[in-house]
Coordinates of N, CA, C and O in Angstrom, one line a residue:
M1 N -122.4 117.8 117.3 CA -121.9 119.2 117.2 C -122.7 119.8 116.1 O -123.0 119.2 115.1
V2 N -122.9 121.1 116.2 CA -123.6 121.9 115.2 C -122.9 123.3 115.2 O -122.5 123.8 116.2
I3 N -122.9 123.9 114.0 CA -122.4 125.3 113.8 C -123.5 126.1 113.2 O -124.1 125.8 112.2
Y4 N -123.9 127.2 113.9 CA -124.8 128.2 113.4 C -124.0 129.4 113.0 O -123.1 129.8 113.6
V5 N -124.5 130.0 111.9 CA -123.9 131.2 111.4 C -124.9 132.3 111.3 O -126.0 132.2 110.7
D6 N -124.6 133.4 112.0 CA -125.4 134.6 112.0 C -125.1 135.2 110.6 O -124.1 136.0 110.5
A7 N -125.9 134.8 109.6 CA -125.5 135.1 108.3 C -125.9 136.5 107.8 O -125.7 136.9 106.6
D8 N -126.5 137.3 108.7 CA -126.9 138.7 108.3 C -125.7 139.5 107.9 O -125.8 140.4 107.0
A9 N -124.6 139.3 108.6 CA -123.4 140.2 108.3 C -122.1 139.4 108.2 O -121.1 140.0 108.3
T10 N -122.2 138.1 108.0 CA -121.0 137.3 107.9 C -120.5 137.4 106.5 O -121.2 137.1 105.5
P11 N -119.2 137.7 106.3 CA -118.6 137.7 105.0 C -118.7 136.4 104.3 O -118.6 135.3 104.9
K12 N -118.9 136.4 103.0 CA -119.0 135.2 102.2 C -117.8 134.3 102.4 O -118.0 133.1 102.4
Q13 N -116.6 134.8 102.5 CA -115.4 134.0 102.6 C -115.5 133.2 103.9 O -115.0 132.1 104.0
V14 N -116.0 133.8 105.0 CA -116.2 133.1 106.3 C -117.1 132.0 106.1 O -116.9 130.9 106.7
L15 N -118.2 132.2 105.4 CA -119.2 131.1 105.2 C -118.6 130.0 104.4 O -118.7 128.8 104.8
R16 N -117.8 130.3 103.4 CA -117.1 129.3 102.6 C -116.1 128.5 103.5 O -116.1 127.3 103.4
V17 N -115.3 129.2 104.2 CA -114.3 128.5 105.1 C -115.0 127.6 106.1 O -114.6 126.5 106.4
T18 N -116.1 128.1 106.7 CA -116.9 127.4 107.7 C -117.4 126.1 107.1 O -117.3 125.0 107.7
R19 N -118.0 126.2 105.9 CA -118.6 125.0 105.3 C -117.5 124.0 104.9 O -117.7 122.8 105.1
E20 N -116.4 124.5 104.4 CA -115.3 123.6 104.1 C -114.7 122.8 105.3 O -114.5 121.6 105.3
L21 N -114.5 123.6 106.3 CA -113.9 123.0 107.5 C -114.9 122.0 108.2 O -114.6 120.9 108.6
A22 N -116.2 122.4 108.3 CA -117.2 121.6 108.9 C -117.4 120.3 108.1 O -117.6 119.3 108.7
A23 N -117.3 120.4 106.8 CA -117.4 119.2 106.0 C -116.3 118.1 106.3 O -116.6 116.9 106.3
K24 N -115.1 118.6 106.6 CA -114.0 117.7 107.0 C -114.4 116.9 108.3 O -113.9 115.8 108.5
Y25 N -115.1 117.5 109.2 CA -115.5 116.9 110.4 C -116.9 116.4 110.4 O -117.4 115.9 111.5
D26 N -117.6 116.5 109.3 CA -119.0 116.1 109.2 C -119.9 116.8 110.2 O -120.7 116.1 110.9
I27 N -119.7 118.1 110.3 CA -120.5 118.9 111.3 C -121.5 119.7 110.4 O -121.1 120.4 109.5
P28 N -122.8 119.6 110.8 CA -123.8 120.4 110.0 C -123.6 121.9 110.3 O -123.2 122.4 111.4
V29 N -123.7 122.7 109.2 CA -123.7 124.2 109.3 C -125.1 124.7 109.0 O -125.6 124.4 107.9
I30 N -125.6 125.5 109.9 CA -126.9 126.0 109.7 C -126.8 127.6 109.6 O -126.3 128.2 110.6
T31 N -127.2 128.2 108.5 CA -127.1 129.6 108.4 C -128.5 130.1 108.8 O -129.5 129.5 108.5
V32 N -128.5 131.3 109.4 CA -129.7 132.0 109.8 C -129.6 133.4 109.4 O -128.6 134.1 109.7
S33 N -130.7 133.9 108.7 CA -130.7 135.3 108.3 C -132.1 135.8 108.2 O -133.0 135.1 108.2
S34 N -132.2 137.1 108.2 CA -133.5 137.8 108.0 C -133.9 137.6 106.5 O -133.0 137.3 105.7
I35 N -135.1 137.9 106.2 CA -135.6 137.9 104.8 C -134.9 138.9 103.9 O -135.0 138.8 102.7
N36 N -134.2 139.8 104.5 CA -133.4 140.8 103.8 C -132.2 140.3 103.1 O -131.5 141.1 102.4
H37 N -131.8 139.1 103.4 CA -130.5 138.6 102.9 C -130.7 137.2 102.2 O -131.5 136.4 102.6
E38 N -130.1 137.1 101.0 CA -130.2 135.9 100.2 C -129.0 135.0 100.6 O -127.9 135.4 100.2
I39 N -129.2 133.9 101.2 CA -128.1 133.0 101.5 C -128.5 131.6 100.9 O -129.6 131.1 101.1
G40 N -127.5 131.1 100.2 CA -127.8 129.8 99.6 C -127.4 128.7 100.5 O -126.8 128.9 101.5
G41 N -127.9 127.5 100.2 CA -127.5 126.3 101.0 C -128.7 125.6 101.4 O -129.8 126.1 101.6
A42 N -128.5 124.3 101.6 CA -129.6 123.4 102.0 C -130.1 123.6 103.5 O -131.2 123.4 103.8
H43 N -129.2 124.1 104.3 CA -129.5 124.2 105.7 C -129.5 125.7 106.1 O -128.7 126.2 106.8
H44 N -130.6 126.4 105.6 CA -130.7 127.8 105.9 C -132.1 128.1 106.5 O -133.1 127.5 106.0
I45 N -132.1 128.9 107.5 CA -133.3 129.3 108.1 C -133.5 130.8 107.9 O -132.5 131.6 108.2
Q46 N -134.6 131.2 107.4 CA -134.9 132.6 107.2 C -136.0 133.1 108.2 O -137.0 132.4 108.3
V47 N -135.7 134.2 108.8 CA -136.6 134.8 109.8 C -137.1 136.1 109.3 O -136.5 136.7 108.3
D48 N -138.1 136.7 110.0 CA -138.6 138.0 109.5 C -137.5 139.1 109.8 O -136.5 138.8 110.4
A49 N -137.8 140.3 109.3 CA -136.8 141.4 109.4 C -136.9 142.1 110.7 O -136.2 143.1 110.9
A50 N -137.6 141.6 111.7 CA -137.7 142.3 113.0 C -136.3 142.4 113.7 O -135.5 141.5 113.5
S51 N -136.1 143.4 114.4 CA -134.8 143.6 115.1 C -134.6 142.4 116.0 O -135.4 141.9 116.8
Q52 N -133.4 141.8 115.9 CA -132.9 140.7 116.8 C -133.5 139.4 116.4 O -133.3 138.4 117.2
A53 N -134.4 139.3 115.4 CA -135.0 138.0 115.1 C -134.0 136.9 114.7 O -134.2 135.8 115.2
T54 N -133.0 137.2 114.0 CA -131.9 136.3 113.7 C -131.3 135.8 115.0 O -131.1 134.6 115.2
D55 N -130.9 136.7 115.8 CA -130.2 136.4 117.1 C -131.1 135.4 117.9 O -130.6 134.4 118.5
M56 N -132.3 135.8 118.1 CA -133.2 135.0 118.9 C -133.5 133.6 118.4 O -133.6 132.7 119.1
E57 N -133.5 133.5 117.1 CA -133.7 132.2 116.5 C -132.5 131.3 116.7 O -132.7 130.1 117.0
I58 N -131.3 131.9 116.6 CA -130.1 131.1 116.9 C -130.1 130.6 118.4 O -129.9 129.5 118.7
V59 N -130.3 131.6 119.3 CA -130.3 131.3 120.7 C -131.4 130.2 121.1 O -131.1 129.3 121.8
R60 N -132.6 130.3 120.5 CA -133.7 129.4 120.7 C -133.3 128.0 120.3 O -133.7 127.0 120.9
R61 N -132.4 127.8 119.3 CA -132.1 126.5 118.8 C -130.9 125.8 119.5 O -130.7 124.7 119.3
I62 N -130.2 126.6 120.4 CA -129.1 126.0 121.1 C -129.7 124.9 122.1 O -130.5 125.3 123.0
E63 N -129.2 123.7 122.0 CA -129.6 122.6 122.9 C -128.4 122.3 123.9 O -127.3 122.2 123.5
S64 N -128.7 122.2 125.1 CA -127.7 122.0 126.2 C -126.9 120.8 126.0 O -125.7 120.7 126.4
D65 N -127.4 119.7 125.4 CA -126.7 118.5 125.2 C -126.0 118.3 123.9 O -125.4 117.3 123.6
V66 N -126.0 119.4 123.1 CA -125.3 119.4 121.7 C -124.3 120.5 121.7 O -124.6 121.7 121.8
P67 N -123.0 120.1 121.6 CA -122.0 121.2 121.5 C -122.3 122.1 120.3 O -122.5 121.6 119.2
T68 N -122.3 123.4 120.6 CA -122.8 124.3 119.6 C -121.8 125.5 119.4 O -121.3 126.0 120.4
I69 N -121.4 125.8 118.2 CA -120.6 126.9 117.9 C -121.4 127.9 117.1 O -122.2 127.5 116.2
V70 N -121.3 129.2 117.4 CA -122.0 130.2 116.7 C -121.0 131.2 116.2 O -120.1 131.6 116.9
I71 N -121.1 131.5 114.9 CA -120.2 132.5 114.2 C -121.0 133.8 114.1 O -122.0 133.8 113.4
T72 N -120.5 134.8 114.7 CA -121.2 136.1 114.7 C -120.2 137.2 115.0 O -119.2 137.1 115.6
Q73 N -120.6 138.4 114.5 CA -119.9 139.6 114.8 C -120.5 140.4 115.9 O -120.0 141.4 116.4
D74 N -121.7 139.9 116.3 CA -122.6 140.6 117.2 C -122.2 140.2 118.7 O -122.4 139.1 119.1
Y75 N -121.7 141.2 119.4 CA -121.3 140.9 120.8 C -122.5 140.6 121.7 O -122.4 139.7 122.6
G76 N -123.6 141.2 121.4 CA -124.8 140.8 122.2 C -125.2 139.4 122.0 O -125.5 138.7 122.9
L77 N -125.2 138.9 120.7 CA -125.5 137.5 120.5 C -124.5 136.6 121.1 O -124.8 135.6 121.7
A78 N -123.2 137.0 121.0 CA -122.2 136.2 121.6 C -122.4 136.1 123.1 O -122.2 135.0 123.6
A79 N -122.8 137.1 123.8 CA -123.1 137.0 125.2 C -124.2 136.1 125.5 O -124.1 135.3 126.5
L80 N -125.3 136.1 124.7 CA -126.4 135.2 124.9 C -126.0 133.7 124.6 O -126.4 132.8 125.4
V81 N -125.1 133.5 123.6 CA -124.6 132.2 123.3 C -123.8 131.7 124.5 O -124.0 130.5 124.9
L82 N -122.9 132.5 125.0 CA -122.1 132.1 126.2 C -123.0 131.7 127.4 O -122.7 130.8 128.1
A83 N -124.0 132.5 127.6 CA -124.9 132.3 128.7 C -125.6 130.9 128.6 O -126.0 130.3 129.6
R84 N -125.8 130.4 127.3 CA -126.4 129.1 127.1 C -125.4 128.0 127.1 O -125.7 126.9 126.7
K85 N -124.1 128.3 127.5 CA -123.0 127.3 127.6 C -122.6 126.8 126.2 O -122.1 125.7 126.1
A86 N -122.8 127.6 125.2 CA -122.3 127.3 123.8 C -121.1 128.1 123.6 O -120.6 128.9 124.5
F87 N -120.6 128.1 122.4 CA -119.3 128.7 122.0 C -119.6 129.7 120.9 O -120.4 129.4 120.0
A88 N -118.9 130.8 120.9 CA -119.0 131.9 119.9 C -117.7 132.3 119.4 O -116.8 132.5 120.2
I89 N -117.6 132.5 118.1 CA -116.4 133.0 117.5 C -116.7 134.1 116.4 O -117.7 134.0 115.8
S90 N -115.9 135.0 116.3 CA -116.1 136.1 115.3 C -115.5 135.7 114.0 O -114.6 134.9 113.9
P91 N -115.9 136.4 112.9 CA -115.4 136.2 111.6 C -113.9 136.5 111.5 O -113.2 136.1 110.6
S92 N -113.4 137.2 112.5 CA -111.9 137.5 112.6 C -111.1 136.4 113.3 O -109.9 136.5 113.4
G93 N -111.9 135.5 113.9 CA -111.2 134.4 114.6 C -111.1 134.6 116.1 O -110.6 133.8 116.8
L94 N -111.7 135.7 116.6 CA -111.7 136.0 118.0 C -112.7 135.1 118.7 O -113.9 135.0 118.4
L95 N -112.2 134.3 119.7 CA -113.1 133.4 120.5 C -113.7 134.3 121.6 O -113.0 134.9 122.4
Y96 N -115.0 134.4 121.6 CA -115.7 135.1 122.7 C -115.7 134.2 123.9 O -115.9 133.0 123.9
T97 N -115.3 134.8 125.1 CA -115.3 134.0 126.3 C -116.0 134.8 127.4 O -116.2 136.0 127.3
N98 N -116.2 134.2 128.5 CA -116.8 134.8 129.7 C -115.8 135.9 130.2 O -116.2 136.8 130.9
E99 N -114.5 135.7 129.9 CA -113.5 136.7 130.4 C -113.4 137.9 129.5 O -113.0 139.0 130.0
N100 N -113.8 137.9 128.2 CA -113.6 139.1 127.4 C -115.0 139.7 126.9 O -115.0 140.8 126.4
I101 N -116.1 139.0 127.1 CA -117.3 139.5 126.6 C -117.8 140.8 127.2 O -118.3 141.7 126.6
N102 N -117.6 141.0 128.5 CA -118.0 142.2 129.2 C -117.3 143.4 128.7 O -117.9 144.5 128.5
Q103 N -116.0 143.3 128.5 CA -115.2 144.4 128.0 C -115.6 144.8 126.6 O -115.7 145.9 126.2
L104 N -115.9 143.7 125.7 CA -116.3 144.0 124.4 C -117.7 144.7 124.4 O -117.9 145.7 123.6
L105 N -118.6 144.3 125.2 CA -119.9 145.0 125.3 C -119.8 146.4 125.8 O -120.4 147.3 125.3
D106 N -118.9 146.6 126.8 CA -118.6 148.0 127.3 C -118.1 148.9 126.2 O -118.5 150.0 126.1
E107 N -117.1 148.4 125.4 CA -116.6 149.2 124.4 C -117.6 149.5 123.3 O -117.7 150.6 122.8
R108 N -118.5 148.5 123.0 CA -119.6 148.8 122.0 C -120.5 149.9 122.6 O -120.9 150.8 121.8
A109 N -120.8 149.8 123.8 CA -121.7 150.8 124.4 C -121.1 152.2 124.4 O -121.8 153.2 124.1
A110 N -119.8 152.3 124.7 CA -119.1 153.6 124.7 C -119.1 154.1 123.3 O -119.3 155.3 123.1
S111 N -118.8 153.3 122.3 CA -118.7 153.8 120.9 C -120.1 154.3 120.5 O -120.2 155.3 119.8
A112 N -121.2 153.6 120.9 CA -122.5 154.0 120.5 C -122.9 155.3 121.1 O -123.5 156.2 120.5
K113 N -122.5 155.5 122.4 CA -122.7 156.8 123.0 C -122.0 157.9 122.3 O -122.6 159.0 122.1
L114 N -120.8 157.7 121.9 CA -120.0 158.7 121.2 C -120.7 159.0 119.8 O -120.8 160.2 119.4
R115 N -121.1 158.0 119.2 CA -121.7 158.2 117.9 C -123.0 159.0 118.0 O -123.3 159.9 117.2
R116 N -123.8 158.7 119.0 CA -125.1 159.4 119.2 C -124.8 160.8 119.6 O -125.6 161.7 119.2
G117 N -123.7 161.1 120.2 CA -123.4 162.5 120.6 C -122.8 163.3 119.5 O -122.5 164.4 119.6
G118 N -122.6 162.6 118.3 CA -122.0 163.3 117.2 C -120.5 163.5 117.3 O -119.9 164.3 116.5
K119 N -119.8 162.9 118.3 CA -118.4 163.2 118.5 C -117.5 162.1 117.9 O -116.3 162.2 118.0
F120 N -118.1 161.2 117.2 CA -117.4 160.0 116.7 C -118.0 159.5 115.5 O -119.2 159.3 115.4
R121 N -117.2 159.3 114.4 CA -117.8 158.8 113.2 C -117.0 157.5 112.9 O -115.8 157.4 113.0
M122 N -117.8 156.5 112.6 CA -117.1 155.2 112.3 C -116.9 155.1 110.8 O -117.8 155.4 110.1
R123 N -115.8 154.5 110.5 CA -115.5 154.2 109.1 C -116.0 152.7 108.9 O -116.1 152.0 109.9
G124 N -116.3 152.4 107.7 CA -116.7 151.0 107.4 C -115.5 150.1 107.6 O -114.3 150.5 107.9
P125 N -115.8 148.8 107.6 CA -114.7 147.9 107.9 C -113.7 147.9 106.7 O -114.0 148.2 105.6
R126 N -112.4 147.6 107.0 CA -111.4 147.5 106.0 C -111.7 146.3 105.1 O -112.3 145.4 105.6
P127 N -111.2 146.3 103.9 CA -111.4 145.1 103.0 C -110.8 143.9 103.7 O -109.7 143.9 104.3
R128 N -111.5 142.8 103.6 CA -111.1 141.5 104.1 C -109.9 141.0 103.3 O -109.9 141.0 102.1
T129 N -109.0 140.4 104.0 CA -107.8 139.8 103.3 C -107.7 138.3 103.4 O -108.5 137.7 104.2
H130 N -106.8 137.7 102.7 CA -106.6 136.3 102.8 C -106.1 135.9 104.2 O -106.5 134.9 104.7
E131 N -105.3 136.8 104.8 CA -104.8 136.5 106.1 C -106.0 136.5 107.1 O -105.9 135.7 108.1
D132 N -107.0 137.4 106.9 CA -108.2 137.3 107.8 C -108.8 136.0 107.7 O -109.3 135.4 108.7
D133 N -109.0 135.5 106.5 CA -109.6 134.2 106.3 C -108.8 133.1 107.0 O -109.4 132.1 107.6
E134 N -107.5 133.1 106.9 CA -106.6 132.1 107.5 C -106.7 132.2 109.0 O -106.8 131.2 109.7
K135 N -106.7 133.4 109.6 CA -106.9 133.5 111.0 C -108.2 133.0 111.5 O -108.3 132.3 112.5
F136 N -109.3 133.3 110.8 CA -110.6 132.7 111.1 C -110.5 131.2 111.1 O -111.0 130.5 112.0
A137 N -110.0 130.6 110.0 CA -110.0 129.2 109.8 C -109.2 128.5 110.9 O -109.6 127.5 111.4
Q138 N -108.1 129.1 111.3 CA -107.3 128.6 112.4 C -108.0 128.6 113.7 O -108.0 127.6 114.5
G139 N -108.7 129.7 114.0 CA -109.5 129.8 115.2 C -110.6 128.8 115.3 O -110.9 128.2 116.3
L140 N -111.4 128.7 114.1 CA -112.5 127.7 114.1 C -112.0 126.3 114.2 O -112.5 125.5 114.9
H141 N -110.9 126.0 113.5 CA -110.3 124.6 113.6 C -109.9 124.3 115.0 O -110.2 123.2 115.5
H142 N -109.2 125.2 115.7 CA -108.8 125.0 117.1 C -110.0 124.8 118.0 O -110.0 123.9 118.8
L143 N -111.1 125.6 117.8 CA -112.3 125.4 118.6 C -112.9 124.1 118.4 O -113.3 123.4 119.3
I144 N -113.0 123.7 117.1 CA -113.6 122.3 116.8 C -112.8 121.2 117.5 O -113.3 120.3 118.1
E145 N -111.5 121.3 117.3 CA -110.6 120.3 117.9 C -110.7 120.2 119.4 O -110.8 119.2 120.0
S146 N -110.8 121.4 120.0 CA -110.9 121.4 121.5 C -112.2 120.8 122.0 O -112.3 120.3 123.1
L147 N -113.3 120.9 121.2 CA -114.6 120.3 121.5 C -114.6 118.8 121.3 O -115.2 118.1 122.0
L148 N -113.9 118.4 120.2 CA -113.9 117.0 119.9 C -113.0 116.2 120.7 O -113.2 115.0 121.0
H149 N -111.9 116.8 121.1 CA -110.8 116.2 121.9 C -110.5 117.0 123.1 O -109.4 117.6 123.2
P150 N -111.4 117.1 124.1 CA -111.1 117.9 125.3 C -109.9 117.5 126.1 O -109.5 116.5 126.2

């Protein structure tokens, strides 16, 4: 098993929780980011700043015979991960599935259309809480357990 982290936009607390939980199961965690982000760690891959370079590097590394978890906020990347028969989870603990990804992508497209039309302004994300970290940890723990003990 391996865990990839789309580290371009992943909160530091999520990365910390991921590394701690993965260490308990002896699962490698590989972070991937563009050269625009400084991420520490022994298992880090840095790609150029081209659009989608991080996403494509993660997808390229998914092997069909290795259970793979990808942590990302990006619905597009999550859809590609699911298409490769891997698993994706958001920093909020939402497990992306074949049942929910299309609705999430549709909502993203509708929001983008409203923003382009000037009819909708997005606020930044609310501050992350300890409860957010707990929900993510529970979701990741459950996913790991379900893959180790199907």
